[in-house]
């Protein structure tokens, strides 16, 4: 455990933080400490004007002409090239389209199309028992369609399972677990999967914009990711999809809409996929939503002159370590087992604390005090506890925010105020 | 042919038009006559402020809390209920989600899931040779996956084909053809399909908000439609999907994302579809895009006290008839065969004129004069000519706009200005 930092120490850390100016890119509400950027990123200050221009000038004035004059038609590739810079991919390798779930359907189909050609005897999709449910649901659908088996394992058992993995067609994993924040070493796991002859799909929902990702360096096969978490693209923002160039002209995906056609404006009767990852496209691009997403991506690219994702990662780890230390020191009277890895190398950009007695109410009481994290129910067991989740987004989270959040947590727990009935009136929370 | 109307007559028609105030709901650029609402609807005046509020208050201030407090989570159903009023469906029968192409994949899969259970020997999907390509591409994908055949026919041959239709699983048709504007009688064709034992899928891309649609009255089985054409939802707006209640708790669709789960926030490991059409949902709803779409839908619902879709249809037919008459009278020196049905009952809300010699250049010259329609290339044959398309959206198109558009067309043709090289520099146009 580190020395005990005071609030003054945290203010000093903020003052010395080389990334401190990046926070000015965001519009954050007064009186709120926002520790839920892992669920929905905060609003970039540039977004309202950019979307207003897309609506009023491009749509309102330009009307149909803006497909060309405002570059709407090239948005999926243009934004894809920007995201590529954040995840270790090259221009032309990544496109923005649809939702994360829809894109997972495409990339899993794509991987299966290649596995079927190269190794038709492999019948297993291997994934994480604790994967985000939508990933499992999409895999279940494709397993039912293709006569495959979805087998679930854990990060701890993964290496042993891959060692005997001659039956595995595809390893599909979310690099940073949405509950615990546990992060896998993509290069190492990809190498193990490849050694077993399996293809890899990486869900970067909690990685892209949160931790350095090097898809090409890891020799990964396929990837998808989310636009509304660490990319700050706004609620329900479009998602992205990537394929390694060695697969990009070869894979098949079933959502064969006109925008993924080799020549969409020839209006041919027969489908012919576009070159490369543009075949991931399906329907007409979501222009307005992509305008907002681009502003979000730009908040991350603004960190490039300051060291980019490596610098953001260093600060993220400082923030999450500070949070862990402060909770240990200042909430020691309460049972709050750490549900995230203590080892920096295995921790994404969030920290989860177990609280089976009243996690939902504790979070509700925190939110009333202006500290916004979120709650994820478990099986209320030791193996899968109820969780308080706190996300740290180095673009806009300050060290003093961490200190003040722990102050609020300590007060909520010390006072027992969370035991009041009003804090336990559950509503759906994403 | 009707009597020749003068510009003064058209102004008088506008002054007497009971729907004339509906135009004030839109922000239209100065100096433009917009006849392309069949491709991209115009900007509602309410949209910029509504989207700004969704961005600044709901996202910026409310952050993650807005999933509940701003009702984001219920948007797909709430907007679906509004669209239902325009297409003869009941509340709870229709949802907004994803793109038209993605939704077609879902509804075609849904129809096939039912056909497979009830009539597994039927192996044909029947569609329109001139259907919008994305519909054919999606059907080709599903045919390849399910071992089915996509058979293409024409509206003229449809009745005879259905009469011998014991092999047809699903009839998939776009009610109003995107090229010719030809409209099918949904009730009659659905009855023919049902008599043959086939299910029906109606693509309402050029119907919803353009012509009265009565899905329930027609006993249709499945339908989809587009948000960015006559619904004025903005470029790439989310689309919608419907199922007749007799199928709604029974169909399967493969895009089994978490938002279509019976209990998304239980984070169960196994997929269990939601009741009814909510199982069409897949990923996280596109909140910002849906905020814009809702303003567009509201511009149509504002016509309800004035007679709703029936009144809009009456004006739409007046507009398209006026256009046809004016072109015949004032462009008589030029070969411009009508490529849309002359019979009102068979014509949607657009008029297409054939121009094989230089359709693209003629449209480019018109656009330079501020008259915006669009161009759709054909095989440049008599059977499938190049087309100039003009859409008439009675919410904002005036009779004098029709007159002035024909004036511009006559001038472009009479002057021969479209023969200048600069008008033939093609760019992609959606």
PDB file of N, CA and C in Angstrom, chain A residues 224-255:
ATOM      1  N   UNK A 224     -13.942  -5.860 -32.987  1.00  0.00           N
ATOM      2  CA  UNK A 224     -15.025  -4.875 -33.001  1.00  0.00           C
ATOM      3  C   UNK A 224     -14.866  -3.986 -31.782  1.00  0.00           C
ATOM      4  N   UNK A 225     -15.608  -2.899 -31.764  1.00  0.00           N
ATOM      5  CA  UNK A 225     -15.584  -2.038 -30.597  1.00  0.00           C
ATOM      6  C   UNK A 225     -16.735  -1.076 -30.603  1.00  0.00           C
ATOM      7  N   UNK A 226     -16.861  -0.385 -29.507  1.00  0.00           N
ATOM      8  CA  UNK A 226     -18.034   0.436 -29.200  1.00  0.00           C
ATOM      9  C   UNK A 226     -17.694   1.919 -29.351  1.00  0.00           C
ATOM     10  N   UNK A 227     -18.636   2.714 -29.837  1.00  0.00           N
ATOM     11  CA  UNK A 227     -18.405   4.134 -30.035  1.00  0.00           C
ATOM     12  C   UNK A 227     -18.814   5.017 -28.881  1.00  0.00           C
ATOM     13  N   UNK A 228     -19.585   4.505 -27.946  1.00  0.00           N
ATOM     14  CA  UNK A 228     -20.174   5.403 -26.934  1.00  0.00           C
ATOM     15  C   UNK A 228     -19.552   5.296 -25.550  1.00  0.00           C
ATOM     16  N   UNK A 229     -18.533   4.455 -25.406  1.00  0.00           N
ATOM     17  CA  UNK A 229     -17.858   4.349 -24.113  1.00  0.00           C
ATOM     18  C   UNK A 229     -16.644   5.298 -24.127  1.00  0.00           C
ATOM     19  N   UNK A 230     -15.465   4.728 -24.203  1.00  0.00           N
ATOM     20  CA  UNK A 230     -14.260   5.558 -24.126  1.00  0.00           C
ATOM     21  C   UNK A 230     -14.036   6.400 -25.383  1.00  0.00           C
ATOM     22  N   UNK A 231     -14.792   6.141 -26.446  1.00  0.00           N
ATOM     23  CA  UNK A 231     -14.659   6.985 -27.644  1.00  0.00           C
ATOM     24  C   UNK A 231     -15.575   8.209 -27.585  1.00  0.00           C
ATOM     25  N   UNK A 232     -16.417   8.299 -26.579  1.00  0.00           N
ATOM     26  CA  UNK A 232     -17.195   9.522 -26.326  1.00  0.00           C
ATOM     27  C   UNK A 232     -18.088   9.944 -27.484  1.00  0.00           C
ATOM     28  N   UNK A 233     -18.658   8.964 -28.167  1.00  0.00           N
ATOM     29  CA  UNK A 233     -19.461   9.256 -29.348  1.00  0.00           C
ATOM     30  C   UNK A 233     -20.924   9.546 -29.092  1.00  0.00           C
ATOM     31  N   UNK A 234     -21.369   9.449 -27.856  1.00  0.00           N
ATOM     32  CA  UNK A 234     -22.778   9.726 -27.545  1.00  0.00           C
ATOM     33  C   UNK A 234     -23.603   8.459 -27.455  1.00  0.00           C
ATOM     34  N   UNK A 235     -24.746   8.553 -26.751  1.00  0.00           N
ATOM     35  CA  UNK A 235     -25.563   7.368 -26.470  1.00  0.00           C
ATOM     36  C   UNK A 235     -25.976   6.621 -27.730  1.00  0.00           C
ATOM     37  N   UNK A 236     -25.630   5.347 -27.792  1.00  0.00           N
ATOM     38  CA  UNK A 236     -25.982   4.529 -28.954  1.00  0.00           C
ATOM     39  C   UNK A 236     -25.182   4.851 -30.193  1.00  0.00           C
ATOM     40  N   UNK A 237     -24.012   5.454 -30.023  1.00  0.00           N
ATOM     41  CA  UNK A 237     -23.157   5.807 -31.166  1.00  0.00           C
ATOM     42  C   UNK A 237     -22.851   4.573 -32.009  1.00  0.00           C
ATOM     43  N   UNK A 238     -22.582   4.777 -33.300  1.00  0.00           N
ATOM     44  CA  UNK A 238     -22.175   3.642 -34.145  1.00  0.00           C
ATOM     45  C   UNK A 238     -20.900   2.986 -33.615  1.00  0.00           C
ATOM     46  N   UNK A 239     -20.720   1.751 -33.993  1.00  0.00           N
ATOM     47  CA  UNK A 239     -19.599   0.942 -33.521  1.00  0.00           C
ATOM     48  C   UNK A 239     -18.611   0.732 -34.671  1.00  0.00           C
ATOM     49  N   UNK A 240     -17.586  -0.093 -34.442  1.00  0.00           N
ATOM     50  CA  UNK A 240     -16.617  -0.306 -35.514  1.00  0.00           C
ATOM     51  C   UNK A 240     -16.258  -1.780 -35.667  1.00  0.00           C
ATOM     52  N   UNK A 241     -15.665  -2.078 -36.804  1.00  0.00           N
ATOM     53  CA  UNK A 241     -15.256  -3.454 -37.105  1.00  0.00           C
ATOM     54  C   UNK A 241     -13.943  -3.430 -37.864  1.00  0.00           C
ATOM     55  N   UNK A 242     -13.105  -4.386 -37.556  1.00  0.00           N
ATOM     56  CA  UNK A 242     -11.769  -4.491 -38.161  1.00  0.00           C
ATOM     57  C   UNK A 242     -11.515  -5.924 -38.587  1.00  0.00           C
ATOM     58  N   UNK A 243     -10.705  -6.080 -39.607  1.00  0.00           N
ATOM     59  CA  UNK A 243     -10.185  -7.406 -39.973  1.00  0.00           C
ATOM     60  C   UNK A 243      -8.715  -7.237 -40.306  1.00  0.00           C
ATOM     61  N   UNK A 244      -7.912  -8.203 -39.918  1.00  0.00           N
ATOM     62  CA  UNK A 244      -6.505  -8.174 -40.325  1.00  0.00           C
ATOM     63  C   UNK A 244      -6.454  -8.236 -41.851  1.00  0.00           C
ATOM     64  N   UNK A 245      -5.532  -7.466 -42.467  1.00  0.00           N
ATOM     65  CA  UNK A 245      -5.468  -7.452 -43.935  1.00  0.00           C
ATOM     66  C   UNK A 245      -5.344  -8.841 -44.561  1.00  0.00           C
ATOM     67  N   UNK A 246      -4.768  -9.793 -43.825  1.00  0.00           N
ATOM     68  CA  UNK A 246      -4.628 -11.136 -44.435  1.00  0.00           C
ATOM     69  C   UNK A 246      -5.988 -11.799 -44.659  1.00  0.00           C
ATOM     70  N   UNK A 247      -7.026 -11.310 -43.954  1.00  0.00           N
ATOM     71  CA  UNK A 247      -8.371 -11.868 -44.136  1.00  0.00           C
ATOM     72  C   UNK A 247      -9.304 -10.941 -44.926  1.00  0.00           C
ATOM     73  N   UNK A 248      -8.895  -9.688 -45.096  1.00  0.00           N
ATOM     74  CA  UNK A 248      -9.869  -8.647 -45.444  1.00  0.00           C
ATOM     75  C   UNK A 248     -10.523  -8.847 -46.806  1.00  0.00           C
ATOM     76  N   UNK A 249      -9.823  -9.436 -47.746  1.00  0.00           N
ATOM     77  CA  UNK A 249     -10.442  -9.652 -49.065  1.00  0.00           C
ATOM     78  C   UNK A 249     -11.029 -11.047 -49.196  1.00  0.00           C
ATOM     79  N   UNK A 250     -11.061 -11.749 -48.104  1.00  0.00           N
ATOM     80  CA  UNK A 250     -11.407 -13.162 -48.163  1.00  0.00           C
ATOM     81  C   UNK A 250     -12.659 -13.496 -47.372  1.00  0.00           C
ATOM     82  N   UNK A 251     -12.951 -12.705 -46.366  1.00  0.00           N
ATOM     83  CA  UNK A 251     -14.044 -13.118 -45.475  1.00  0.00           C
ATOM     84  C   UNK A 251     -15.416 -12.833 -46.082  1.00  0.00           C
ATOM     85  N   UNK A 252     -16.389 -13.569 -45.597  1.00  0.00           N
ATOM     86  CA  UNK A 252     -17.790 -13.396 -45.975  1.00  0.00           C
ATOM     87  C   UNK A 252     -18.549 -12.967 -44.728  1.00  0.00           C
ATOM     88  N   UNK A 253     -19.463 -12.015 -44.901  1.00  0.00           N
ATOM     89  CA  UNK A 253     -20.364 -11.720 -43.776  1.00  0.00           C
ATOM     90  C   UNK A 253     -21.777 -11.597 -44.341  1.00  0.00           C
ATOM     91  N   UNK A 254     -22.766 -12.042 -43.587  1.00  0.00           N
ATOM     92  CA  UNK A 254     -24.100 -12.241 -44.160  1.00  0.00           C
ATOM     93  C   UNK A 254     -24.949 -10.984 -44.294  1.00  0.00           C
ATOM     94  N   UNK A 255     -24.593  -9.888 -43.627  1.00  0.00           N
ATOM     95  CA  UNK A 255     -25.410  -8.676 -43.718  1.00  0.00           C
ATOM     96  C   UNK A 255     -24.986  -7.895 -44.963  1.00  0.00           C
TER      97      UNK A 255
END
